[in-house]
Amino acid sequence: MADNELQHIMHTLHHNLTHHDYTQSPTLLSRAKRLLLTLNALTPTPTTSPHALHLARETLELGALLSIRLQDPDSFTRYFQQLAPFYDLPSSTLSRDKSQQSKVTGLYLLLLLTKGDYAGFHTTLEHLMVGGSHREGVEKDRFISYPVKLEQWLMEGAYDKVWEATEREKVPSEEYGVFTPILTNTIRFEIASCSEKAYTSLPLSNAKSLLFLQSEGAVVEFARERQWTVRDGRIWFAAEGSADDEAARKQAEVLAASRPVIESTIGYARELETIV
């Protein structure tokens, strides 16, 4: 009885996910988890049948994906944590057929990245590489390789590559697109911080390209949020005086490191504008 009801709920949840109808999803998921408890399958045990394990994993994966669609990162994190013991089971106990492990894990890596939790990001990635399902590498897995490449580009300051990767046709699935606004803001704030150290001022037109903003009006609004001064068609950054020679040396190092990144980003943004 519980088995049949659970499968009916799963069918409804799949339909809702496909048709972007999430109004009943939280209630249906709660019912599904209660049914899993009656099947002794909400957490895997040695006595849980393979069929019940499959149903439990599918339920929790749907819950994770729906949480992302509903932009509820806390709920998604709870579902991922509940899925972890299922993902750690050997394939002889729980087949990986029809599993969405790669998608869910990639989304979790992306969530950690957008939160700036680099320690958690690398711990999760190491678990995949050492004891998980990706011992031979992640390059061929589009769901896992996507956040891995983003993290690498962010560390390198290759913001143009991150920006390009967040375009709708470049994300691995619809759920990944939920993180695009967060990544975009991350890029803007990183570039803004570099710009403050690398330049005294910039023309509004350059800042518009640099920050990937749609208009100079948006640049002015962003500048006000950063407490920059807008005058004579330029943005003036707050000057940071050096207290001693060591501070001046560090400022010069920042300047040297930041300018190539910023200038290449401006060039890339201008190329995009000409294409559009």
PDB file of C-alpha atoms in Angstrom:
ATOM      1  CA  MET A   1       0.000   0.000   0.000  1.00  0.00           C
ATOM      2  CA  ALA A   2       2.699   2.484   1.041  1.00  0.00           C
ATOM      3  CA  ASP A   3       4.784   1.438  -1.968  1.00  0.00           C
ATOM      4  CA  ASN A   4       1.967   2.171  -4.453  1.00  0.00           C
ATOM      5  CA  GLU A   5       1.098   5.493  -2.829  1.00  0.00           C
ATOM      6  CA  LEU A   6       4.738   6.535  -2.851  1.00  0.00           C
ATOM      7  CA  GLN A   7       5.129   5.737  -6.531  1.00  0.00           C
ATOM      8  CA  HIS A   8       1.999   7.782  -7.298  1.00  0.00           C
ATOM      9  CA  ILE A   9       3.459  10.745  -5.404  1.00  0.00           C
ATOM     10  CA  MET A  10       6.746  10.361  -7.293  1.00  0.00           C
ATOM     11  CA  HIS A  11       4.890  10.457 -10.602  1.00  0.00           C
ATOM     12  CA  THR A  12       3.122  13.667  -9.534  1.00  0.00           C
ATOM     13  CA  LEU A  13       6.368  15.280  -8.376  1.00  0.00           C
ATOM     14  CA  HIS A  14       8.085  14.473 -11.684  1.00  0.00           C
ATOM     15  CA  HIS A  15       5.135  15.996 -13.541  1.00  0.00           C
ATOM     16  CA  ASN A  16       5.227  19.129 -11.376  1.00  0.00           C
ATOM     17  CA  LEU A  17       8.968  19.518 -11.864  1.00  0.00           C
ATOM     18  CA  THR A  18       8.627  19.251 -15.638  1.00  0.00           C
ATOM     19  CA  HIS A  19       5.736  21.745 -15.756  1.00  0.00           C
ATOM     20  CA  HIS A  20       7.185  24.183 -13.190  1.00  0.00           C
ATOM     21  CA  ASP A  21       4.253  23.717 -10.838  1.00  0.00           C
ATOM     22  CA  TYR A  22       5.646  23.709  -7.325  1.00  0.00           C
ATOM     23  CA  THR A  23       2.598  24.690  -5.254  1.00  0.00           C
ATOM     24  CA  GLN A  24       1.917  21.173  -3.932  1.00  0.00           C
ATOM     25  CA  SER A  25       5.525  19.986  -3.868  1.00  0.00           C
ATOM     26  CA  PRO A  26       6.361  20.625  -0.174  1.00  0.00           C
ATOM     27  CA  THR A  27       3.201  18.824   0.968  1.00  0.00           C
ATOM     28  CA  LEU A  28       3.784  15.901  -1.387  1.00  0.00           C
ATOM     29  CA  LEU A  29       7.398  15.573  -0.279  1.00  0.00           C
ATOM     30  CA  SER A  30       6.376  15.498   3.373  1.00  0.00           C
ATOM     31  CA  ARG A  31       3.908  12.694   2.616  1.00  0.00           C
ATOM     32  CA  ALA A  32       6.555  10.826   0.649  1.00  0.00           C
ATOM     33  CA  LYS A  33       9.063  10.969   3.513  1.00  0.00           C
ATOM     34  CA  ARG A  34       6.473   9.676   5.980  1.00  0.00           C
ATOM     35  CA  LEU A  35       5.834   6.751   3.648  1.00  0.00           C
ATOM     36  CA  LEU A  36       9.563   6.098   3.450  1.00  0.00           C
ATOM     37  CA  LEU A  37       9.622   5.827   7.230  1.00  0.00           C
ATOM     38  CA  THR A  38       6.991   3.089   7.090  1.00  0.00           C
ATOM     39  CA  LEU A  39       9.172   1.275   4.539  1.00  0.00           C
ATOM     40  CA  ASN A  40      12.234   1.656   6.789  1.00  0.00           C
ATOM     41  CA  ALA A  41      13.934   3.477   3.914  1.00  0.00           C
ATOM     42  CA  LEU A  42      14.377   7.129   4.896  1.00  0.00           C
ATOM     43  CA  THR A  43      17.921   6.189   5.869  1.00  0.00           C
ATOM     44  CA  PRO A  44      19.587   3.101   4.429  1.00  0.00           C
ATOM     45  CA  THR A  45      19.945   0.074   6.699  1.00  0.00           C
ATOM     46  CA  PRO A  46      21.171  -3.473   6.039  1.00  0.00           C
ATOM     47  CA  THR A  47      17.551  -4.658   6.061  1.00  0.00           C
ATOM     48  CA  THR A  48      16.229  -2.064   3.581  1.00  0.00           C
ATOM     49  CA  SER A  49      15.285  -3.671   0.277  1.00  0.00           C
ATOM     50  CA  PRO A  50      16.986  -2.471  -2.948  1.00  0.00           C
ATOM     51  CA  HIS A  51      13.581  -1.397  -4.288  1.00  0.00           C
ATOM     52  CA  ALA A  52      12.920   0.761  -1.218  1.00  0.00           C
ATOM     53  CA  LEU A  53      16.434   2.234  -1.462  1.00  0.00           C
ATOM     54  CA  HIS A  54      15.728   3.269  -5.062  1.00  0.00           C
ATOM     55  CA  LEU A  55      12.444   4.897  -4.065  1.00  0.00           C
ATOM     56  CA  ALA A  56      14.093   6.742  -1.172  1.00  0.00           C
ATOM     57  CA  ARG A  57      16.944   8.064  -3.291  1.00  0.00           C
ATOM     58  CA  GLU A  58      14.559   9.203  -6.011  1.00  0.00           C
ATOM     59  CA  THR A  59      12.335  10.955  -3.463  1.00  0.00           C
ATOM     60  CA  LEU A  60      15.231  12.801  -1.843  1.00  0.00           C
ATOM     61  CA  GLU A  61      16.723  13.769  -5.207  1.00  0.00           C
ATOM     62  CA  LEU A  62      13.407  15.230  -6.313  1.00  0.00           C
ATOM     63  CA  GLY A  63      13.238  17.116  -3.025  1.00  0.00           C
ATOM     64  CA  ALA A  64      16.717  18.521  -3.616  1.00  0.00           C
ATOM     65  CA  LEU A  65      15.921  19.653  -7.174  1.00  0.00           C
ATOM     66  CA  LEU A  66      12.602  21.178  -6.155  1.00  0.00           C
ATOM     67  CA  SER A  67      14.343  23.038  -3.322  1.00  0.00           C
ATOM     68  CA  ILE A  68      16.704  24.608  -5.863  1.00  0.00           C
ATOM     69  CA  ARG A  69      13.783  25.562  -8.098  1.00  0.00           C
ATOM     70  CA  LEU A  70      12.111  27.141  -5.053  1.00  0.00           C
ATOM     71  CA  GLN A  71      15.407  28.895  -4.223  1.00  0.00           C
ATOM     72  CA  ASP A  72      15.537  27.357  -0.757  1.00  0.00           C
ATOM     73  CA  PRO A  73      19.234  26.588  -0.159  1.00  0.00           C
ATOM     74  CA  ASP A  74      18.722  25.413   3.428  1.00  0.00           C
ATOM     75  CA  SER A  75      16.164  22.816   2.334  1.00  0.00           C
ATOM     76  CA  PHE A  76      18.455  21.737  -0.522  1.00  0.00           C
ATOM     77  CA  THR A  77      21.370  21.300   1.897  1.00  0.00           C
ATOM     78  CA  ARG A  78      19.238  19.107   4.168  1.00  0.00           C
ATOM     79  CA  TYR A  79      18.226  16.922   1.229  1.00  0.00           C
ATOM     80  CA  PHE A  80      21.846  16.603   0.112  1.00  0.00           C
ATOM     81  CA  GLN A  81      22.885  15.561   3.608  1.00  0.00           C
ATOM     82  CA  GLN A  82      20.115  12.947   3.655  1.00  0.00           C
ATOM     83  CA  LEU A  83      21.280  11.670   0.262  1.00  0.00           C
ATOM     84  CA  ALA A  84      24.934  11.320   1.313  1.00  0.00           C
ATOM     85  CA  PRO A  85      24.572   7.830   2.896  1.00  0.00           C
ATOM     86  CA  PHE A  86      22.709   6.607  -0.204  1.00  0.00           C
ATOM     87  CA  TYR A  87      25.467   7.911  -2.474  1.00  0.00           C
ATOM     88  CA  ASP A  88      28.076   6.168  -0.328  1.00  0.00           C
ATOM     89  CA  LEU A  89      26.456   2.751  -0.805  1.00  0.00           C
ATOM     90  CA  PRO A  90      28.302   0.408  -3.186  1.00  0.00           C
ATOM     91  CA  SER A  91      26.693  -0.099  -6.582  1.00  0.00           C
ATOM     92  CA  SER A  92      26.156  -3.764  -5.689  1.00  0.00           C
ATOM     93  CA  THR A  93      23.751  -2.592  -2.972  1.00  0.00           C
ATOM     94  CA  LEU A  94      22.192   0.382  -4.780  1.00  0.00           C
ATOM     95  CA  SER A  95      22.603   0.646  -8.532  1.00  0.00           C
ATOM     96  CA  ARG A  96      23.447   4.086  -9.892  1.00  0.00           C
ATOM     97  CA  ASP A  97      21.035   3.605 -12.784  1.00  0.00           C
ATOM     98  CA  LYS A  98      18.599   6.534 -13.031  1.00  0.00           C
ATOM     99  CA  SER A  99      20.391   8.295 -10.183  1.00  0.00           C
ATOM    100  CA  GLN A 100      20.781  12.069 -10.360  1.00  0.00           C
ATOM    101  CA  GLN A 101      23.821  12.026  -8.098  1.00  0.00           C
ATOM    102  CA  SER A 102      26.023  14.007 -10.462  1.00  0.00           C
ATOM    103  CA  LYS A 103      23.452  16.756 -10.938  1.00  0.00           C
ATOM    104  CA  VAL A 104      22.635  17.063  -7.234  1.00  0.00           C
ATOM    105  CA  THR A 105      26.289  16.954  -6.163  1.00  0.00           C
ATOM    106  CA  GLY A 106      27.249  19.503  -8.802  1.00  0.00           C
ATOM    107  CA  LEU A 107      24.519  21.812  -7.526  1.00  0.00           C
ATOM    108  CA  TYR A 108      25.810  21.377  -3.980  1.00  0.00           C
ATOM    109  CA  LEU A 109      29.323  22.290  -5.128  1.00  0.00           C
ATOM    110  CA  LEU A 110      27.906  25.345  -6.882  1.00  0.00           C
ATOM    111  CA  LEU A 111      26.010  26.347  -3.738  1.00  0.00           C
ATOM    112  CA  LEU A 112      29.208  26.102  -1.680  1.00  0.00           C
ATOM    113  CA  LEU A 113      31.026  28.164  -4.304  1.00  0.00           C
ATOM    114  CA  THR A 114      28.449  30.956  -4.271  1.00  0.00           C
ATOM    115  CA  LYS A 115      28.605  31.016  -0.462  1.00  0.00           C
ATOM    116  CA  GLY A 116      32.393  31.322  -0.560  1.00  0.00           C
ATOM    117  CA  ASP A 117      32.792  28.028   1.326  1.00  0.00           C
ATOM    118  CA  TYR A 118      35.940  26.919  -0.482  1.00  0.00           C
ATOM    119  CA  ALA A 119      36.928  24.493   2.294  1.00  0.00           C
ATOM    120  CA  GLY A 120      33.582  22.699   1.996  1.00  0.00           C
ATOM    121  CA  PHE A 121      33.864  22.803  -1.799  1.00  0.00           C
ATOM    122  CA  HIS A 122      37.227  21.033  -1.842  1.00  0.00           C
ATOM    123  CA  THR A 123      36.239  18.568   0.881  1.00  0.00           C
ATOM    124  CA  THR A 124      33.184  17.493  -1.134  1.00  0.00           C
ATOM    125  CA  LEU A 125      35.216  17.299  -4.335  1.00  0.00           C
ATOM    126  CA  GLU A 126      37.933  15.244  -2.639  1.00  0.00           C
ATOM    127  CA  HIS A 127      35.302  12.809  -1.360  1.00  0.00           C
ATOM    128  CA  LEU A 128      34.086  12.321  -4.925  1.00  0.00           C
ATOM    129  CA  MET A 129      37.588  11.761  -6.228  1.00  0.00           C
ATOM    130  CA  VAL A 130      38.872   9.480  -3.469  1.00  0.00           C
ATOM    131  CA  GLY A 131      35.954   7.489  -2.122  1.00  0.00           C
ATOM    132  CA  GLY A 132      33.036   8.308  -4.356  1.00  0.00           C
ATOM    133  CA  SER A 133      31.873   7.739  -7.899  1.00  0.00           C
ATOM    134  CA  HIS A 134      34.443   9.925  -9.709  1.00  0.00           C
ATOM    135  CA  ARG A 135      37.740   8.281  -8.920  1.00  0.00           C
ATOM    136  CA  GLU A 136      38.871   8.614 -12.538  1.00  0.00           C
ATOM    137  CA  GLY A 137      38.286  12.361 -12.606  1.00  0.00           C
ATOM    138  CA  VAL A 138      35.465  14.834 -13.132  1.00  0.00           C
ATOM    139  CA  GLU A 139      36.320  16.231 -16.550  1.00  0.00           C
ATOM    140  CA  LYS A 140      33.810  14.077 -18.423  1.00  0.00           C
ATOM    141  CA  ASP A 141      30.956  14.781 -16.031  1.00  0.00           C
ATOM    142  CA  ARG A 142      29.306  18.003 -17.183  1.00  0.00           C
ATOM    143  CA  PHE A 143      27.490  18.510 -13.883  1.00  0.00           C
ATOM    144  CA  ILE A 144      30.595  18.202 -11.700  1.00  0.00           C
ATOM    145  CA  SER A 145      33.091  19.803 -14.073  1.00  0.00           C
ATOM    146  CA  TYR A 146      30.947  22.958 -14.345  1.00  0.00           C
ATOM    147  CA  PRO A 147      31.439  24.186 -10.738  1.00  0.00           C
ATOM    148  CA  VAL A 148      35.039  22.905 -10.775  1.00  0.00           C
ATOM    149  CA  LYS A 149      35.857  25.082 -13.787  1.00  0.00           C
ATOM    150  CA  LEU A 150      34.029  28.072 -12.286  1.00  0.00           C
ATOM    151  CA  GLU A 151      36.041  27.771  -9.075  1.00  0.00           C
ATOM    152  CA  GLN A 152      39.286  27.583 -11.048  1.00  0.00           C
ATOM    153  CA  TRP A 153      38.398  30.649 -13.136  1.00  0.00           C
ATOM    154  CA  LEU A 154      37.349  32.637 -10.068  1.00  0.00           C
ATOM    155  CA  MET A 155      40.664  31.837  -8.409  1.00  0.00           C
ATOM    156  CA  GLU A 156      42.529  32.906 -11.560  1.00  0.00           C
ATOM    157  CA  GLY A 157      40.505  36.101 -11.891  1.00  0.00           C
ATOM    158  CA  ALA A 158      39.257  34.942 -15.311  1.00  0.00           C
ATOM    159  CA  TYR A 159      35.902  36.634 -14.767  1.00  0.00           C
ATOM    160  CA  ASP A 160      35.149  36.803 -18.488  1.00  0.00           C
ATOM    161  CA  LYS A 161      35.128  32.992 -18.619  1.00  0.00           C
ATOM    162  CA  VAL A 162      32.841  32.783 -15.592  1.00  0.00           C
ATOM    163  CA  TRP A 163      30.486  35.311 -17.154  1.00  0.00           C
ATOM    164  CA  GLU A 164      30.368  33.414 -20.436  1.00  0.00           C
ATOM    165  CA  ALA A 165      29.738  30.112 -18.621  1.00  0.00           C
ATOM    166  CA  THR A 166      26.649  31.535 -16.891  1.00  0.00           C
ATOM    167  CA  GLU A 167      24.856  32.175 -20.182  1.00  0.00           C
ATOM    168  CA  ARG A 168      21.614  30.217 -20.404  1.00  0.00           C
ATOM    169  CA  GLU A 169      22.805  27.879 -23.138  1.00  0.00           C
ATOM    170  CA  LYS A 170      26.047  27.093 -21.282  1.00  0.00           C
ATOM    171  CA  VAL A 171      24.636  25.922 -17.921  1.00  0.00           C
ATOM    172  CA  PRO A 172      24.278  22.123 -17.562  1.00  0.00           C
ATOM    173  CA  SER A 173      20.599  22.263 -16.538  1.00  0.00           C
ATOM    174  CA  GLU A 174      17.837  24.667 -15.588  1.00  0.00           C
ATOM    175  CA  GLU A 175      18.596  24.283 -11.886  1.00  0.00           C
ATOM    176  CA  TYR A 176      22.132  25.554 -12.380  1.00  0.00           C
ATOM    177  CA  GLY A 177      20.771  28.771 -13.870  1.00  0.00           C
ATOM    178  CA  VAL A 178      19.291  29.645 -10.463  1.00  0.00           C
ATOM    179  CA  PHE A 179      22.827  30.494  -9.332  1.00  0.00           C
ATOM    180  CA  THR A 180      23.601  32.811 -12.262  1.00  0.00           C
ATOM    181  CA  PRO A 181      22.527  36.071 -10.507  1.00  0.00           C
ATOM    182  CA  ILE A 182      24.644  35.142  -7.471  1.00  0.00           C
ATOM    183  CA  LEU A 183      27.695  34.405  -9.630  1.00  0.00           C
ATOM    184  CA  THR A 184      27.139  37.620 -11.569  1.00  0.00           C
ATOM    185  CA  ASN A 185      27.133  39.638  -8.352  1.00  0.00           C
ATOM    186  CA  THR A 186      30.227  37.788  -7.160  1.00  0.00           C
ATOM    187  CA  ILE A 187      32.045  38.768 -10.350  1.00  0.00           C
ATOM    188  CA  ARG A 188      30.941  42.392 -10.075  1.00  0.00           C
ATOM    189  CA  PHE A 189      32.073  42.738  -6.474  1.00  0.00           C
ATOM    190  CA  GLU A 190      35.403  41.048  -7.186  1.00  0.00           C
ATOM    191  CA  ILE A 191      36.062  43.316 -10.175  1.00  0.00           C
ATOM    192  CA  ALA A 192      34.897  46.341  -8.211  1.00  0.00           C
ATOM    193  CA  SER A 193      37.336  45.551  -5.399  1.00  0.00           C
ATOM    194  CA  CYS A 194      40.205  45.146  -7.877  1.00  0.00           C
ATOM    195  CA  SER A 195      39.257  48.358  -9.676  1.00  0.00           C
ATOM    196  CA  GLU A 196      39.341  50.357  -6.455  1.00  0.00           C
ATOM    197  CA  LYS A 197      42.937  49.291  -5.941  1.00  0.00           C
ATOM    198  CA  ALA A 198      44.119  49.432  -9.544  1.00  0.00           C
ATOM    199  CA  TYR A 199      42.722  52.782 -10.680  1.00  0.00           C
ATOM    200  CA  THR A 200      42.043  56.261  -9.396  1.00  0.00           C
ATOM    201  CA  SER A 201      39.090  56.650 -11.762  1.00  0.00           C
ATOM    202  CA  LEU A 202      37.422  55.116 -14.805  1.00  0.00           C
ATOM    203  CA  PRO A 203      35.092  56.509 -17.497  1.00  0.00           C
ATOM    204  CA  LEU A 204      31.469  55.486 -17.035  1.00  0.00           C
ATOM    205  CA  SER A 205      31.529  53.722 -20.422  1.00  0.00           C
ATOM    206  CA  ASN A 206      34.477  51.569 -19.360  1.00  0.00           C
ATOM    207  CA  ALA A 207      32.886  50.794 -15.998  1.00  0.00           C
ATOM    208  CA  LYS A 208      29.684  49.744 -17.758  1.00  0.00           C
ATOM    209  CA  SER A 209      31.593  47.180 -19.824  1.00  0.00           C
ATOM    210  CA  LEU A 210      33.796  46.161 -16.934  1.00  0.00           C
ATOM    211  CA  LEU A 211      30.929  45.415 -14.549  1.00  0.00           C
ATOM    212  CA  PHE A 212      28.670  43.831 -17.186  1.00  0.00           C
ATOM    213  CA  LEU A 213      25.917  46.354 -16.522  1.00  0.00           C
ATOM    214  CA  GLN A 214      23.255  47.274 -19.046  1.00  0.00           C
ATOM    215  CA  SER A 215      23.399  51.062 -18.859  1.00  0.00           C
ATOM    216  CA  GLU A 216      25.417  53.930 -17.467  1.00  0.00           C
ATOM    217  CA  GLY A 217      22.484  54.632 -15.155  1.00  0.00           C
ATOM    218  CA  ALA A 218      22.991  51.183 -13.644  1.00  0.00           C
ATOM    219  CA  VAL A 219      26.675  52.033 -13.243  1.00  0.00           C
ATOM    220  CA  VAL A 220      25.790  55.214 -11.333  1.00  0.00           C
ATOM    221  CA  GLU A 221      23.463  53.253  -9.035  1.00  0.00           C
ATOM    222  CA  PHE A 222      26.141  50.604  -8.430  1.00  0.00           C
ATOM    223  CA  ALA A 223      28.705  53.352  -7.763  1.00  0.00           C
ATOM    224  CA  ARG A 224      26.476  54.893  -5.111  1.00  0.00           C
ATOM    225  CA  GLU A 225      26.136  51.512  -3.404  1.00  0.00           C
ATOM    226  CA  ARG A 226      29.928  51.275  -3.314  1.00  0.00           C
ATOM    227  CA  GLN A 227      30.176  54.906  -2.132  1.00  0.00           C
ATOM    228  CA  TRP A 228      32.150  55.912  -5.209  1.00  0.00           C
ATOM    229  CA  THR A 229      32.010  59.443  -6.571  1.00  0.00           C
ATOM    230  CA  VAL A 230      30.511  60.066 -10.030  1.00  0.00           C
ATOM    231  CA  ARG A 231      31.751  63.284 -11.601  1.00  0.00           C
ATOM    232  CA  ASP A 232      32.437  64.568 -15.126  1.00  0.00           C
ATOM    233  CA  GLY A 233      31.455  61.293 -16.768  1.00  0.00           C
ATOM    234  CA  ARG A 234      33.849  59.265 -14.619  1.00  0.00           C
ATOM    235  CA  ILE A 235      33.785  57.122 -11.513  1.00  0.00           C
ATOM    236  CA  TRP A 236      36.273  58.216  -8.863  1.00  0.00           C
ATOM    237  CA  PHE A 237      37.323  55.590  -6.368  1.00  0.00           C
ATOM    238  CA  ALA A 238      38.115  56.468  -2.770  1.00  0.00           C
ATOM    239  CA  ALA A 239      41.859  56.932  -2.504  1.00  0.00           C
ATOM    240  CA  GLU A 240      43.620  54.715  -0.023  1.00  0.00           C
ATOM    241  CA  GLY A 241      46.786  56.353   1.228  1.00  0.00           C
ATOM    242  CA  SER A 242      49.798  54.238   2.159  1.00  0.00           C
ATOM    243  CA  ALA A 243      50.961  54.457   5.744  1.00  0.00           C
ATOM    244  CA  ASP A 244      54.529  53.369   4.980  1.00  0.00           C
ATOM    245  CA  ASP A 245      56.764  51.929   2.284  1.00  0.00           C
ATOM    246  CA  GLU A 246      55.528  48.371   2.894  1.00  0.00           C
ATOM    247  CA  ALA A 247      51.917  49.425   2.357  1.00  0.00           C
ATOM    248  CA  ALA A 248      52.934  51.268  -0.795  1.00  0.00           C
ATOM    249  CA  ARG A 249      54.739  48.188  -2.077  1.00  0.00           C
ATOM    250  CA  LYS A 250      51.685  46.004  -1.492  1.00  0.00           C
ATOM    251  CA  GLN A 251      49.496  48.565  -3.235  1.00  0.00           C
ATOM    252  CA  ALA A 252      51.810  48.463  -6.237  1.00  0.00           C
ATOM    253  CA  GLU A 253      51.628  44.657  -6.315  1.00  0.00           C
ATOM    254  CA  VAL A 254      47.835  44.775  -6.283  1.00  0.00           C
ATOM    255  CA  LEU A 255      47.926  47.339  -9.088  1.00  0.00           C
ATOM    256  CA  ALA A 256      50.193  45.180 -11.231  1.00  0.00           C
ATOM    257  CA  ALA A 257      48.111  42.057 -10.644  1.00  0.00           C
ATOM    258  CA  SER A 258      44.721  43.666 -11.113  1.00  0.00           C
ATOM    259  CA  ARG A 259      45.164  45.754 -14.241  1.00  0.00           C
ATOM    260  CA  PRO A 260      45.717  42.919 -16.757  1.00  0.00           C
ATOM    261  CA  VAL A 261      42.636  41.108 -15.445  1.00  0.00           C
ATOM    262  CA  ILE A 262      40.522  44.253 -15.544  1.00  0.00           C
ATOM    263  CA  GLU A 263      41.710  45.361 -18.970  1.00  0.00           C
ATOM    264  CA  SER A 264      41.156  41.926 -20.505  1.00  0.00           C
ATOM    265  CA  THR A 265      37.655  41.887 -18.999  1.00  0.00           C
ATOM    266  CA  ILE A 266      36.876  45.296 -20.481  1.00  0.00           C
ATOM    267  CA  GLY A 267      38.047  44.063 -23.875  1.00  0.00           C
ATOM    268  CA  TYR A 268      35.910  40.947 -23.645  1.00  0.00           C
ATOM    269  CA  ALA A 269      32.850  42.930 -22.604  1.00  0.00           C
ATOM    270  CA  ARG A 270      33.302  45.290 -25.552  1.00  0.00           C
ATOM    271  CA  GLU A 271      33.506  42.305 -27.913  1.00  0.00           C
ATOM    272  CA  LEU A 272      30.190  41.069 -26.499  1.00  0.00           C
ATOM    273  CA  GLU A 273      28.623  44.472 -27.118  1.00  0.00           C
ATOM    274  CA  THR A 274      29.709  44.445 -30.768  1.00  0.00           C
ATOM    275  CA  ILE A 275      28.277  40.955 -31.237  1.00  0.00           C
ATOM    276  CA  VAL A 276      24.952  41.964 -29.684  1.00  0.00           C
TER     277      VAL A 276
END
